MMTF fields as JSON, N, C-alpha, C and O atoms, coordinates in Angstrom:
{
  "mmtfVersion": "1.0.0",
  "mmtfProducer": "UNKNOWN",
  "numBonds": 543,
  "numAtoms": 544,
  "numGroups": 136,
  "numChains": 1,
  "numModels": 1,
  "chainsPerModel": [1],
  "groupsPerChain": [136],
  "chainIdList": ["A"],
  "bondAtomList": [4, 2, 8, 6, 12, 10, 16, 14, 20, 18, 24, 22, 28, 26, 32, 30, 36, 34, 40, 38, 44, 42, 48, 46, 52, 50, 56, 54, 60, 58, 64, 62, 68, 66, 72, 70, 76, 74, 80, 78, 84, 82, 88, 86, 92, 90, 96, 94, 100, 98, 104, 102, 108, 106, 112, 110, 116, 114, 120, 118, 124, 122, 128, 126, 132, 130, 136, 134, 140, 138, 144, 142, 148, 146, 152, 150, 156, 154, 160, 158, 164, 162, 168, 166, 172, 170, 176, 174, 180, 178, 184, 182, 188, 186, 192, 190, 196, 194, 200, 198, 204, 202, 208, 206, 212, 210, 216, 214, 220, 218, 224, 222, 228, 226, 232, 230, 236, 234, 240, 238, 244, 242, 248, 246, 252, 250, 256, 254, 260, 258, 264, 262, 268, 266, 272, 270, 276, 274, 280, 278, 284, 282, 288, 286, 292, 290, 296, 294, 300, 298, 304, 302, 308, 306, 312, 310, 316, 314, 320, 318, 324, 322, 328, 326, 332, 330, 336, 334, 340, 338, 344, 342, 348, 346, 352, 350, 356, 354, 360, 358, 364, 362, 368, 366, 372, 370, 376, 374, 380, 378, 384, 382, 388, 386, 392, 390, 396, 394, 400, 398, 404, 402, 408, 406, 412, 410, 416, 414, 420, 418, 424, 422, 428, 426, 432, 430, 436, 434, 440, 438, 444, 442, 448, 446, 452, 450, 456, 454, 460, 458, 464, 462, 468, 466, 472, 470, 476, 474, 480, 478, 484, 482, 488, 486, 492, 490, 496, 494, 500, 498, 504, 502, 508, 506, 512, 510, 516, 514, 520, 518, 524, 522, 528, 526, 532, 530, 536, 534, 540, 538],
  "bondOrderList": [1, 1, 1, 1, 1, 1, 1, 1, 1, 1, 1, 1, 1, 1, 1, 1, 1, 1, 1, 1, 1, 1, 1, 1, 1, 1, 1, 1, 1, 1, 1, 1, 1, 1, 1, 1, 1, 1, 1, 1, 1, 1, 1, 1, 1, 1, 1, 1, 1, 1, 1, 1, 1, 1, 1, 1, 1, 1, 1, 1, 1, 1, 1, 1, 1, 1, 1, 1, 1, 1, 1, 1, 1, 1, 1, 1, 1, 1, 1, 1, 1, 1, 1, 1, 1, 1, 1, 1, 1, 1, 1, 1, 1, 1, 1, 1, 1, 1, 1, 1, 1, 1, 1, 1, 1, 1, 1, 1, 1, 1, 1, 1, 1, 1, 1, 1, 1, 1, 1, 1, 1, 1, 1, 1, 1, 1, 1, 1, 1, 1, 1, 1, 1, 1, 1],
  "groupList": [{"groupName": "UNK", "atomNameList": ["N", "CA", "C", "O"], "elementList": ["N", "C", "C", "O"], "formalChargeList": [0, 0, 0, 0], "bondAtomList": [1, 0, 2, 1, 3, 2], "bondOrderList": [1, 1, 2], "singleLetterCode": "X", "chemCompType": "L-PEPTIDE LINKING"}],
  "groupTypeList": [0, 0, 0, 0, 0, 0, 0, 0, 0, 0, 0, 0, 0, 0, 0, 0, 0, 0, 0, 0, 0, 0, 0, 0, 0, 0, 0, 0, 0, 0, 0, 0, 0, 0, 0, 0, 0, 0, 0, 0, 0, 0, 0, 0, 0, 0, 0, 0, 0, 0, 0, 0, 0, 0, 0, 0, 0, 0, 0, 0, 0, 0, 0, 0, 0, 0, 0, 0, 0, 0, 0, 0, 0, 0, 0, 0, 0, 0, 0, 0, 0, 0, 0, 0, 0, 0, 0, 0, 0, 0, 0, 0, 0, 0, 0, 0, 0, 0, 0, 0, 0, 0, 0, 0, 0, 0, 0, 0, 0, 0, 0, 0, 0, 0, 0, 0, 0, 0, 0, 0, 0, 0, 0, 0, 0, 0, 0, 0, 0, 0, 0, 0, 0, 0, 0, 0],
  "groupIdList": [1, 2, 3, 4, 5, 6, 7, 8, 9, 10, 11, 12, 13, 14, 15, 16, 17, 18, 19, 20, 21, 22, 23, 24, 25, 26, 27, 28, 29, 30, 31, 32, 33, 34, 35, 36, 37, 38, 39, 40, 41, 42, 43, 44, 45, 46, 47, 48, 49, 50, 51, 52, 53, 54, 55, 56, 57, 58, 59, 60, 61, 62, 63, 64, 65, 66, 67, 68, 69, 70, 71, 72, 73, 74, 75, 76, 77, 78, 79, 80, 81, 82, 83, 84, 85, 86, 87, 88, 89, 90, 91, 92, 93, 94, 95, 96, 97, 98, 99, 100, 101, 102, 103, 104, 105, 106, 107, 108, 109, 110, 111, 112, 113, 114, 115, 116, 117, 118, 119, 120, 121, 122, 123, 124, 125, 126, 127, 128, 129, 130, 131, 132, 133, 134, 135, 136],
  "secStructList": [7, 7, 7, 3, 3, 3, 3, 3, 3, 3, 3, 3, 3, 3, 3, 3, 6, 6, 6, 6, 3, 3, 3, 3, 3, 3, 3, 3, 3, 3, 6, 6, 3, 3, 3, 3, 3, 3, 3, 3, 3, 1, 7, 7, 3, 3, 3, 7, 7, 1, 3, 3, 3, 3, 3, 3, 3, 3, 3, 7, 7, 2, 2, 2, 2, 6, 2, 2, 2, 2, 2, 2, 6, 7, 7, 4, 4, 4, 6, 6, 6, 7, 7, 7, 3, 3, 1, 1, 1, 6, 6, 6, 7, 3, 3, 3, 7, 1, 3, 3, 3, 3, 3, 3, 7, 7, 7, 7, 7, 1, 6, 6, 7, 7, 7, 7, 7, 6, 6, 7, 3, 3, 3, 3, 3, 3, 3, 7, 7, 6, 6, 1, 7, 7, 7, 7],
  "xCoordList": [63.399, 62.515, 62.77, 63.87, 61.491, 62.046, 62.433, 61.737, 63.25, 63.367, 62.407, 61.427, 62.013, 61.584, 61.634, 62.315, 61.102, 61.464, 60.739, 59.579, 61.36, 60.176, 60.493, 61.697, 59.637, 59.761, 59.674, 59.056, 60.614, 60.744, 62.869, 63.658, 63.113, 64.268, 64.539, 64.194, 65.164, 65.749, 66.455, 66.929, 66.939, 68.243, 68.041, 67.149, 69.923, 69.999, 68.763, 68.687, 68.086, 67.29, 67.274, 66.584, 68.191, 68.897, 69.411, 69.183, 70.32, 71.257, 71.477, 72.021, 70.973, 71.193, 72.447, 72.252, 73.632, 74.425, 73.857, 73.679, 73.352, 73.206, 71.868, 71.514, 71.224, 70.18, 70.272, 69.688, 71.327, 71.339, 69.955, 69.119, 69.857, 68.755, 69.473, 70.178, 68.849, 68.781, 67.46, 66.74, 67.367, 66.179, 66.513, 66.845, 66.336, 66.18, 64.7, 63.65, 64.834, 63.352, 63.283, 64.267, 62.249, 62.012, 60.405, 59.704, 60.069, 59.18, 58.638, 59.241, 57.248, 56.7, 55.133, 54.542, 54.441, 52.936, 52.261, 52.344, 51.601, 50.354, 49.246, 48.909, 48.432, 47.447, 47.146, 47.303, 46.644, 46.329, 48.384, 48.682, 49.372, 50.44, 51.363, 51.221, 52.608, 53.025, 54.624, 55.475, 54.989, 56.586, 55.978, 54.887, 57.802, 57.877, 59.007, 59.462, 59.377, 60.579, 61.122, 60.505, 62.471, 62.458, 63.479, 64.414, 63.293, 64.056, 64.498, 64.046, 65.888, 66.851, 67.063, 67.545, 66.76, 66.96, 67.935, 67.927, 69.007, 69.718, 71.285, 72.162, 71.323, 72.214, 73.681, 74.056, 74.441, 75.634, 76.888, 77.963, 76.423, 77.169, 76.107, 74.967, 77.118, 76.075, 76.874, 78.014, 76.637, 77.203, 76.144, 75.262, 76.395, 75.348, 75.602, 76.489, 75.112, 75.389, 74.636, 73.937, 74.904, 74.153, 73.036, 72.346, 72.151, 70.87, 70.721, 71.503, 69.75, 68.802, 67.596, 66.498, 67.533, 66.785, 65.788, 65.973, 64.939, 64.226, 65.043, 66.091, 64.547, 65.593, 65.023, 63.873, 66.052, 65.599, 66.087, 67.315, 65.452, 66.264, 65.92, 64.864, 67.021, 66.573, 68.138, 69.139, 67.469, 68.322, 70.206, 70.222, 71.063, 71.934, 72.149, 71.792, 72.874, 73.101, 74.074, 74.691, 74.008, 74.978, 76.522, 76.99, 77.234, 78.491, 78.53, 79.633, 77.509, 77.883, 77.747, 78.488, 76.502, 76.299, 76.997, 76.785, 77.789, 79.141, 80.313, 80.883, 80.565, 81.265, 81.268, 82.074, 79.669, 78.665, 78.887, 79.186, 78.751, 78.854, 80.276, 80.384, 81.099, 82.596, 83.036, 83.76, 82.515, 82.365, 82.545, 83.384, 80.921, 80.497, 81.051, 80.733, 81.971, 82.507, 81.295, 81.356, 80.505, 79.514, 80.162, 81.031, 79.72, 80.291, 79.763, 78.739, 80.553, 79.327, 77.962, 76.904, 78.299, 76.88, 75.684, 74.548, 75.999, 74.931, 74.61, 73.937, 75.369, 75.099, 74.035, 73.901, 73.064, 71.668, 70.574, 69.431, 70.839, 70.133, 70.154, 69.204, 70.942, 71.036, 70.684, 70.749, 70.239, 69.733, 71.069, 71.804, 71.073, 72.05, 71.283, 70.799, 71.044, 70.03, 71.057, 71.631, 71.139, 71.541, 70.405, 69.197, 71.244, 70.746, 70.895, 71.384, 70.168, 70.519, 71.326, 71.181, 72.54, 73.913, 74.718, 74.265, 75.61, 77.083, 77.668, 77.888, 78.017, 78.685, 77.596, 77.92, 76.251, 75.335, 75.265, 74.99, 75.527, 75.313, 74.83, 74.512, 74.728, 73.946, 74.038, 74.627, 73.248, 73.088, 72.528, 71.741, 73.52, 73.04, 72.938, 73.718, 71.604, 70.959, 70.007, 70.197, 69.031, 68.362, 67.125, 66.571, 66.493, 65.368, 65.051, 65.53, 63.879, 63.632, 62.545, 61.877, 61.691, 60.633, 60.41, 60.872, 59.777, 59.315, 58.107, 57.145, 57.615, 56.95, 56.088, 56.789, 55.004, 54.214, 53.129, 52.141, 53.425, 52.58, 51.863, 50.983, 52.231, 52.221, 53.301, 53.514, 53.907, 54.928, 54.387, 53.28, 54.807, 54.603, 55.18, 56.043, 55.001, 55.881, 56.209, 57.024, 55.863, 56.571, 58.32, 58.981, 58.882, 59.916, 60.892, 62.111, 60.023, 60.561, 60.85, 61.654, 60.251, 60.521, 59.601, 58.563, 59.694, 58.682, 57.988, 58.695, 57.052, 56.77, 55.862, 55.011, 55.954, 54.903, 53.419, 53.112, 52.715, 51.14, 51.32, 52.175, 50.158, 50.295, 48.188, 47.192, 48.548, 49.738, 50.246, 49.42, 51.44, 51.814, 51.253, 50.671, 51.581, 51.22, 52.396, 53.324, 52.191, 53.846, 53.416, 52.402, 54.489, 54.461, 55.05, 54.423, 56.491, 56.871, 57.752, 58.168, 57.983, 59.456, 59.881, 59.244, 61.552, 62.374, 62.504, 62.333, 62.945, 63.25, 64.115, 63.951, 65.197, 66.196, 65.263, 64.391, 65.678, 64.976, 66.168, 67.343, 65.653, 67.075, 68.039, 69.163, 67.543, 68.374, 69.571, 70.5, 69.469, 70.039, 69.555, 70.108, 68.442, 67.736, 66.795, 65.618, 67.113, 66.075, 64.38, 64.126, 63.665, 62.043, 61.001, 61.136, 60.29, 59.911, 57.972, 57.317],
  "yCoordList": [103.656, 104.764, 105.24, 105.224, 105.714, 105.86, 107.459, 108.298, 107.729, 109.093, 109.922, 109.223, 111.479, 112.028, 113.029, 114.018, 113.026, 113.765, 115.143, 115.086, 116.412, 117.679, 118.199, 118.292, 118.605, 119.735, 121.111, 121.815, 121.335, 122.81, 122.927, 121.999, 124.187, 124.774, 125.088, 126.206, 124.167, 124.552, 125.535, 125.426, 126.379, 127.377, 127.27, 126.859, 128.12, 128.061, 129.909, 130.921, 129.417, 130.698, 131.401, 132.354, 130.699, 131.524, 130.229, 129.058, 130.999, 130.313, 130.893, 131.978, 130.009, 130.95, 129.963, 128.756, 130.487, 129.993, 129.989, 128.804, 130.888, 131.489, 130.331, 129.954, 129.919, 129.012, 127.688, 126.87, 127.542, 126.357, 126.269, 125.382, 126.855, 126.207, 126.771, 127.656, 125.781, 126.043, 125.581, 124.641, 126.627, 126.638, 126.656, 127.63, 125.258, 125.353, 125.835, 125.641, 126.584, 126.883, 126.76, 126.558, 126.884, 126.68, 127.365, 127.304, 128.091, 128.323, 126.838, 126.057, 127.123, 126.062, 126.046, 126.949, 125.577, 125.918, 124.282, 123.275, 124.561, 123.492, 123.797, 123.122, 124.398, 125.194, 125.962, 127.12, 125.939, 127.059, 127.298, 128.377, 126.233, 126.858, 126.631, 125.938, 127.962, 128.404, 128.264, 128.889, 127.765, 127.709, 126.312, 125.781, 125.951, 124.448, 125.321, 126.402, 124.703, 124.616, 123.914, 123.622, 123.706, 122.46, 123.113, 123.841, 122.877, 123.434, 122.379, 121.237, 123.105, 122.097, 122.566, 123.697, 121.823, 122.62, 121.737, 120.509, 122.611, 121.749, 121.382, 120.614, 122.367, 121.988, 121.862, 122.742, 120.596, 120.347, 120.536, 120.958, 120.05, 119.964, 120.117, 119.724, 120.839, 121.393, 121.094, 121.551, 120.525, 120.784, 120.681, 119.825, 121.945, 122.438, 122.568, 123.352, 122.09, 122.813, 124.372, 124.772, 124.987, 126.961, 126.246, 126.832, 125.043, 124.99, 123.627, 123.016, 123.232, 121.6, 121.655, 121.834, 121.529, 121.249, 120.142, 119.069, 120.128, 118.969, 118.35, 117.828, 118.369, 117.669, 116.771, 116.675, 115.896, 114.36, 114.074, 114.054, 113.844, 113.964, 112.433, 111.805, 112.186, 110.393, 110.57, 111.281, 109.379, 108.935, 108.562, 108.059, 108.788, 108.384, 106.86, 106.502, 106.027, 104.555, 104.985, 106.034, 103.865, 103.368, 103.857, 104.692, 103.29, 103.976, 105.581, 106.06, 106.2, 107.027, 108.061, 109.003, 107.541, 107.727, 107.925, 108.66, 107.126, 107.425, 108.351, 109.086, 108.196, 109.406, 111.035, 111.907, 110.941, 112.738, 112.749, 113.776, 111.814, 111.906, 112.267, 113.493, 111.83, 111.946, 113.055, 113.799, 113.265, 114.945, 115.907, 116.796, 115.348, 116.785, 116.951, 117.886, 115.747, 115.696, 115.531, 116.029, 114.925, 114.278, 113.332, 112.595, 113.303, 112.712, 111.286, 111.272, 110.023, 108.735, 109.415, 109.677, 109.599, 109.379, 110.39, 110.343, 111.316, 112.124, 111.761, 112.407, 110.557, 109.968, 109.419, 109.008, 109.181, 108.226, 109.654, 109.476, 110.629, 112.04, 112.617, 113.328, 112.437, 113.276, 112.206, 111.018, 113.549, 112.87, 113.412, 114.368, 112.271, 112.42, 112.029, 110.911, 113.632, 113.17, 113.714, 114.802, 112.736, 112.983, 113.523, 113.288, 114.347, 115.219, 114.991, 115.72, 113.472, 112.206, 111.362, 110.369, 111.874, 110.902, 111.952, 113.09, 111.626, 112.008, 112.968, 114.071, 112.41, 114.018, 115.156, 116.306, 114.585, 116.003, 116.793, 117.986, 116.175, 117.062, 116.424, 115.241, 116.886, 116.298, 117.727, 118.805, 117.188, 117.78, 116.618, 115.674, 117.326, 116.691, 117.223, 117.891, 116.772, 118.093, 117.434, 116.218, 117.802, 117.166, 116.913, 115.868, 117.956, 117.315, 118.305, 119.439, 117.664, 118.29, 118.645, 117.9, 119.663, 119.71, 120.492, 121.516, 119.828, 119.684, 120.522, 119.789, 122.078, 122.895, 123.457, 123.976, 123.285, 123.94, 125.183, 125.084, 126.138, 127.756, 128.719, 128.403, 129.579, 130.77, 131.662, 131.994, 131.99, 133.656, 133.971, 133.447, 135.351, 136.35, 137.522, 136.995, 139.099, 139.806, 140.608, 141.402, 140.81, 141.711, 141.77, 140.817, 142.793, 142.951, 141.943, 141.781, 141.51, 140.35, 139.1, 138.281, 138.948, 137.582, 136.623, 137.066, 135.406, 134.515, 134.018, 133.466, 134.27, 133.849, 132.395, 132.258, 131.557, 130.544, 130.891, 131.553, 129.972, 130.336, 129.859, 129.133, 130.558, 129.413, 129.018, 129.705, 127.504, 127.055, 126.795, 126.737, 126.634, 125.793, 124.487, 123.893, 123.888, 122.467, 121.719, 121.714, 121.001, 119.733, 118.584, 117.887, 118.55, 117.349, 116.171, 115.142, 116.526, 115.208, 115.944, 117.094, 115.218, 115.141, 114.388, 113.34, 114.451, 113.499, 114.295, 115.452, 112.935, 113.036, 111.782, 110.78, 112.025, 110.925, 109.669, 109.998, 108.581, 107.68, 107.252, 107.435, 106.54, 106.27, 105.19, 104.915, 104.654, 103.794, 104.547, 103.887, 106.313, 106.738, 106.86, 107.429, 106.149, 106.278, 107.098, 106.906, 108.085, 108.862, 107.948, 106.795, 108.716, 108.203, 109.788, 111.008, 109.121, 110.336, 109.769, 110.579],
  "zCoordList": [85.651, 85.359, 83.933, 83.382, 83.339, 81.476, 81.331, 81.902, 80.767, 80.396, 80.643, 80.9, 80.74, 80.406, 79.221, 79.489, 78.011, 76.669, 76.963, 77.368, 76.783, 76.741, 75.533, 75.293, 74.615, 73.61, 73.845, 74.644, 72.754, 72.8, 72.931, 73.107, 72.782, 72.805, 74.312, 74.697, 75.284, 76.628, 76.785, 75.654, 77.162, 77.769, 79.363, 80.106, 79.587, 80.957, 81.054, 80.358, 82.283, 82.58, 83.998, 84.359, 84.685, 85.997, 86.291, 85.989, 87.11, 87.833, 89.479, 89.684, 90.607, 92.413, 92.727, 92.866, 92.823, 93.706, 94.909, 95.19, 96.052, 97.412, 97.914, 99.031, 96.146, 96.579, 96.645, 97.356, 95.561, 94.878, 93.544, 93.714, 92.757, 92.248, 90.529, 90.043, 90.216, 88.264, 87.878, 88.216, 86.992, 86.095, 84.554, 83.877, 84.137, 82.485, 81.935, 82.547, 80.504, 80.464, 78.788, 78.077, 78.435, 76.9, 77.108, 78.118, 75.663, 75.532, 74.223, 73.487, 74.557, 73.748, 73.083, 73.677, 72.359, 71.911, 72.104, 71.401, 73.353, 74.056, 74.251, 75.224, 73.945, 74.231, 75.251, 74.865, 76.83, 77.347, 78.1, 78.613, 78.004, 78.516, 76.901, 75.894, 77.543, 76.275, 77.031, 76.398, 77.894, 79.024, 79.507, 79.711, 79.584, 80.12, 81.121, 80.747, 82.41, 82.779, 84.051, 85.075, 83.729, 84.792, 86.076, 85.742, 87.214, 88.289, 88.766, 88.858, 89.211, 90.497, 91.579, 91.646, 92.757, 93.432, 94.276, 94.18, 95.336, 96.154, 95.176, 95.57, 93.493, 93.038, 93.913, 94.687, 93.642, 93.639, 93.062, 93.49, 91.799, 90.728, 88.967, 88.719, 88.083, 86.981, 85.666, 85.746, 84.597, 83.182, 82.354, 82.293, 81.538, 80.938, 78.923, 78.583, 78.188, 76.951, 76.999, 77.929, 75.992, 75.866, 75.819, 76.653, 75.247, 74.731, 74.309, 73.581, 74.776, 74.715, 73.541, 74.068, 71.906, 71.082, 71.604, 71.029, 72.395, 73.113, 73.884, 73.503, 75.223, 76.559, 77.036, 77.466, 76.949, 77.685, 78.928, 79.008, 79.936, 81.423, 82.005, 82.083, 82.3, 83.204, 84.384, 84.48, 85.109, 86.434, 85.534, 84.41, 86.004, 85.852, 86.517, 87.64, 85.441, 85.527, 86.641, 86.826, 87.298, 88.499, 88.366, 89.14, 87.367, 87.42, 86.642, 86.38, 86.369, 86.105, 87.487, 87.767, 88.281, 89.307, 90.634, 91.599, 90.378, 91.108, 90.815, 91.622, 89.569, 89.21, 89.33, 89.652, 88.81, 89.583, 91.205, 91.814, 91.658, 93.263, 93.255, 93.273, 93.241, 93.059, 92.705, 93.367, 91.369, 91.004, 91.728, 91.872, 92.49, 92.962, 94.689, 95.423, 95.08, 96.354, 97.596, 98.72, 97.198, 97.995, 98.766, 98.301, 100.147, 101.024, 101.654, 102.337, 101.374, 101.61, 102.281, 101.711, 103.568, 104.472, 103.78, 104.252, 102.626, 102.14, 100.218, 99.415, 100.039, 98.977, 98.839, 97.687, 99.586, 99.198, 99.275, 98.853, 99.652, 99.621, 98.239, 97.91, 97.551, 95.703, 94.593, 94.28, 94.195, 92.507, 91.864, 92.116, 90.81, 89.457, 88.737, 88.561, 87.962, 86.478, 85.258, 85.263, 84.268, 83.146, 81.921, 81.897, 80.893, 79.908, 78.223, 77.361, 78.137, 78.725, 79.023, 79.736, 78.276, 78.676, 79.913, 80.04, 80.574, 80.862, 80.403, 80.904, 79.096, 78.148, 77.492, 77.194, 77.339, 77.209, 78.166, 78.031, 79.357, 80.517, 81.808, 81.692, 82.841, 83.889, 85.359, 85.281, 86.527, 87.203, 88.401, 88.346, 89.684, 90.886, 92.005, 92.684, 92.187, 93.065, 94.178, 94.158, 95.163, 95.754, 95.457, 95.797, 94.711, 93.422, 92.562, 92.559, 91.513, 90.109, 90.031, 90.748, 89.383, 88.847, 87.469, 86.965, 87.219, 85.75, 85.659, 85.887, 85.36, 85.948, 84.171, 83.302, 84.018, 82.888, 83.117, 83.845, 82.508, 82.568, 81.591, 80.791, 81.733, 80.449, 80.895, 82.061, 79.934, 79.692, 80.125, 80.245, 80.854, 81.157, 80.145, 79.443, 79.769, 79.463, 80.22, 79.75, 81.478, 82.285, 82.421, 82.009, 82.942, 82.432, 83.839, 83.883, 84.666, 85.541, 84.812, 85.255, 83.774, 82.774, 83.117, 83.607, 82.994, 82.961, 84.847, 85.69, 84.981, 86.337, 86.449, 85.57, 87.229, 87.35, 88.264, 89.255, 87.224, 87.799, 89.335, 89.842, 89.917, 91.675, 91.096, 90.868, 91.113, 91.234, 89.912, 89.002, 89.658, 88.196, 88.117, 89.025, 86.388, 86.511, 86.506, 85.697, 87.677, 87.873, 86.62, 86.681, 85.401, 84.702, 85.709, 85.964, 86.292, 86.674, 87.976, 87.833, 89.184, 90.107, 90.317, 90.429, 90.553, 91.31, 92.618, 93.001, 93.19, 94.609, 94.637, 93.942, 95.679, 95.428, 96.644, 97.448, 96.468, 97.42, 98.275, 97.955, 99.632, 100.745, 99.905, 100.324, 98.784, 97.955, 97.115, 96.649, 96.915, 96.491, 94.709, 93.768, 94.786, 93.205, 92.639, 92.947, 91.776, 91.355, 91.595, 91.25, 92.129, 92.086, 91.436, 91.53, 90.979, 90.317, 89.502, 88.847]
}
């Protein structure tokens, strides 16, 4: 599967332990949407830089793949259930979780912060496959 590249300036933009979910977000200029942001949900395991100058997100290669599992103390029989997506390497970062979306909108300025349209527009998802391979 090829990378996915997004423009714009990423940051972390919440974080739910209680949910599991992360949301990276970047504002950006596309015409009628002005926010990109990508959610995890089902997080496991998280390494993050403060900020992604354009983020590239793809499946983690096989042995690195194992290592995030390892990481994140995933247990064989629930290893073919998670995604390991890298940011794009290993040491930029990664996250493994049970899936992704890749979510496009408009700001909001209310003092709740950025909300998604219903519906938003999905650029892309993963979902892990019973092979244990990002599909998306």
């Amino acid at each position: 599967m090829e990378p996915v590249v997004l423009d714009g300036t990423f940051r972390l933009w919440s974080y739910g332990v209680g949910h599991s979910q992360l949301v990276l977000h970047a504002r950006v200029a596309d015409g009628d949407q002005d926010a990109v942001s990508v959610h995890f949900e089902g997080v496991r395991a998280v390494k993050l830089r403060a900020s992604y100058p354009g983020l590239v997100i793809q499946p983690a290669d096989p042995p690195a793949r194992t290592r995030l599992l390892d990481y994140a103390g995933v247990p064989d029989f629930l290893r073919q259930t998670e995604l390991c997506l890298t940011l794009p390497t290993e040491e930029d970062g990664f996250v493994v979780c049970g899936r992704a979306r890749v979510l496009a909108g408009r700001h909001s300025n209310d003092q709740g912060g950025w909300r998604l349209p219903d519906p938003a527009e999905v650029l892309q998802v993963w979902q892990a496959t019973k092979a244990g391979r990002a599909a998306g």
